[in-house]
Amino acid sequence: MRDIDIAEVAGLSGVRASTLRFYEEKGLIASHGRRGLRRLFDPAVLDRLALIALGRAAGFTLDEIGRMFAPDGRPRIDRKMLATKADELDRTIRRLNAMRDGLRHAAVCPAPSHMECPTFRRLLRVAAAGKMETPKKEPAKSRRKS
Amino acid sequence: MRDIDIAEVAGLSGVRASTLRFYEEKGLIASHGRRGLRRLFDPAVLDRLALIALGRAAGFTLDEIGRMFAPDGRPRIDRKMLATKADELDRTIRRLNAMRDGLRHAAVCPAPSHMECPTFRRLLRVAAAGKMETPKKEPAKSRRKS
DNA sequence: CTGCCAGTTCAAGTGAACTTGAGGTCAAGG
DNA sequence: CCTTGACCTCAAGTTCACTTGAACTGGCAG
């Protein structure tokens, strides 16, 4: 059996069926045919989904990711863009490090109020100054097979 | 002059007036009175905004941040929550580091296609496996005084 | 043959964090 | 006094990435 159906893709990739349909509609993945109504996918879709997950994790939007695939479907990733994103990640990481240290300190700081702690106030300045990419909450993660 | 008006707060904090009104509506900040229609703020609102920026940067939602202030307005920050968030940040940072390294590699990788590069494939597995907090795009940053 | 159930479509809803638009008000400057 | 312009309110719109609901279809087990 060459092709796998949407439930299998969902099972193997951890991506929900509704998301797979959404991705297909967006042109991020393509189904290869149908058995009845059921979409059939080439197993290579799993690589594609991994690629999409990678892009998302690196901070690309779905549209940006979509643009990384040539119209014929081959991934054609701009190396310069990758380097740029890496630099961006680097800056984000540096800030998050400062944040984490500050939070960690604040958690054990003996000052009666956080506002009286010099370390905390320094942290505040970092936060107020540097507009950073704000991390987002995880996507609800409602479990399938409820 | 004790109090400062919304334009000054915006200027000093870099937070747009519309955002300040939004924050006030949400109960995150409070204006102290009016001159005519104009809100007047206590300069301490600047600390408050820094605190909010810090919370956002650390990945708290506005609602969570709101809950960090006691109803009387004093910041009462749960140290355990801070530590938890620090740990969370730590995990995020580790992943982002892996991402950055992978992206950096992919940017210079000599393999003809990224899919043929073992490092890239390893990166793919990291991304596919680890559901991480996905960084979000910066908030539009449209300049005032258009 | 028949009914189930997992799939399908399409439109609309969600939530976070704001921004924008329309229409109104008011303190200050000329 | 009257205009001006920055502020006001309230409702609705925006973006992103999905999820949900209602109504429907069709392969397969019994």
Short mmCIF file of N, CA, C and O (backbone and C1' of nucleotides) in Angstrom, two decimals, chain B residues 5-7 21 34 37-39 145, chain D residues 5-11 16-17:
data_model
loop_
_atom_site.label_atom_id
_atom_site.label_comp_id
_atom_site.label_asym_id
_atom_site.label_seq_id
_atom_site.Cartn_x
_atom_site.Cartn_y
_atom_site.Cartn_z
N ASP B 5 -0.03 63.08 31.08
CA ASP B 5 -1.16 62.64 30.27
C ASP B 5 -0.78 61.49 29.33
O ASP B 5 0.38 61.10 29.23
N ILE B 6 -1.76 60.98 28.67
CA ILE B 6 -1.59 59.74 27.92
C ILE B 6 -0.51 59.85 26.85
O ILE B 6 0.24 58.90 26.60
N ALA B 7 -0.40 61.04 26.25
CA ALA B 7 0.59 61.22 25.20
C ALA B 7 2.00 61.13 25.77
O ALA B 7 2.90 60.55 25.16
N ARG B 21 -5.14 52.68 26.49
CA ARG B 21 -6.58 52.64 26.77
C ARG B 21 -7.03 51.18 26.91
O ARG B 21 -7.80 50.84 27.79
N ARG B 34 -8.80 63.13 35.19
CA ARG B 34 -8.89 63.67 33.84
C ARG B 34 -8.61 65.16 33.85
O ARG B 34 -8.87 65.85 34.84
N LEU B 37 -11.29 65.70 28.93
CA LEU B 37 -11.48 64.29 28.65
C LEU B 37 -10.21 63.49 28.91
O LEU B 37 -10.25 62.29 29.09
N ARG B 38 -9.12 64.19 28.87
CA ARG B 38 -7.81 63.55 28.86
C ARG B 38 -7.44 62.80 30.13
O ARG B 38 -7.47 63.38 31.22
N ARG B 39 -7.09 61.56 29.96
CA ARG B 39 -6.63 60.78 31.11
C ARG B 39 -5.35 61.36 31.68
O ARG B 39 -4.46 61.79 30.95
N LYS B 145 2.10 59.05 14.14
CA LYS B 145 2.39 60.21 13.30
C LYS B 145 2.57 59.78 11.84
O LYS B 145 3.56 60.13 11.22
P DG D 5 -4.90 71.61 12.91
"O5'" DG D 5 -4.36 70.65 14.04
"C5'" DG D 5 -3.95 71.19 15.30
"C4'" DG D 5 -4.24 70.20 16.41
"C3'" DG D 5 -4.11 68.73 15.97
"O3'" DG D 5 -3.46 68.03 17.01
"C1'" DG D 5 -6.21 69.08 16.95
P DA D 6 -2.69 66.68 16.66
"O5'" DA D 6 -2.42 66.14 18.12
"C5'" DA D 6 -2.34 67.06 19.21
"C4'" DA D 6 -3.26 66.60 20.33
"C3'" DA D 6 -3.24 65.09 20.54
"O3'" DA D 6 -3.13 64.82 21.94
"C1'" DA D 6 -5.45 65.82 20.28
P DC D 7 -2.73 63.37 22.43
"O5'" DC D 7 -4.13 62.79 22.94
"C5'" DC D 7 -4.64 63.21 24.18
"C4'" DC D 7 -6.15 63.16 24.22
"C3'" DC D 7 -6.74 61.75 24.36
"O3'" DC D 7 -7.01 61.48 25.74
"C1'" DC D 7 -8.07 63.21 22.97
P DC D 8 -7.56 60.03 26.10
"O5'" DC D 8 -9.11 60.16 25.69
"C5'" DC D 8 -9.99 60.88 26.53
"C4'" DC D 8 -11.41 60.75 26.02
"C3'" DC D 8 -11.88 59.33 25.85
"O3'" DC D 8 -12.48 58.83 27.03
"C1'" DC D 8 -12.51 60.67 23.97
P DT D 9 -12.72 57.27 27.16
"O5'" DT D 9 -14.00 56.99 26.25
"C5'" DT D 9 -15.21 57.71 26.48
"C4'" DT D 9 -16.30 57.16 25.58
"C3'" DT D 9 -16.43 55.65 25.64
"O3'" DT D 9 -17.79 55.28 25.72
"C1'" DT D 9 -16.01 56.32 23.41
P DC D 10 -18.16 53.86 26.37
"O5'" DC D 10 -18.85 53.13 25.14
"C5'" DC D 10 -19.44 53.90 24.06
"C4'" DC D 10 -19.47 53.07 22.81
"C3'" DC D 10 -19.33 51.55 23.05
"O3'" DC D 10 -20.39 50.90 22.38
"C1'" DC D 10 -17.75 52.28 21.43
P DA D 11 -20.51 49.28 22.43
"O5'" DA D 11 -20.43 48.96 20.88
"C5'" DA D 11 -20.73 49.99 19.93
"C4'" DA D 11 -20.24 49.58 18.56
"C3'" DA D 11 -20.24 48.06 18.33
"O3'" DA D 11 -20.70 47.82 17.01
"C1'" DA D 11 -18.04 48.92 18.06
P DC D 16 -0.81 37.28 9.31
"O5'" DC D 16 -0.81 36.08 10.34
"C5'" DC D 16 -0.27 36.26 11.65
"C4'" DC D 16 -0.55 35.02 12.45
"C3'" DC D 16 -0.55 33.74 11.61
"O3'" DC D 16 0.37 32.84 12.19
"C1'" DC D 16 -2.52 33.91 12.95
P DA D 17 0.83 31.58 11.34
"O5'" DA D 17 -0.10 30.47 12.01
"C5'" DA D 17 -0.01 30.27 13.41
"C4'" DA D 17 -1.14 29.39 13.86
"C3'" DA D 17 -1.39 28.14 12.97
"O3'" DA D 17 -1.68 27.03 13.79
"C1'" DA D 17 -3.35 29.31 13.23
#
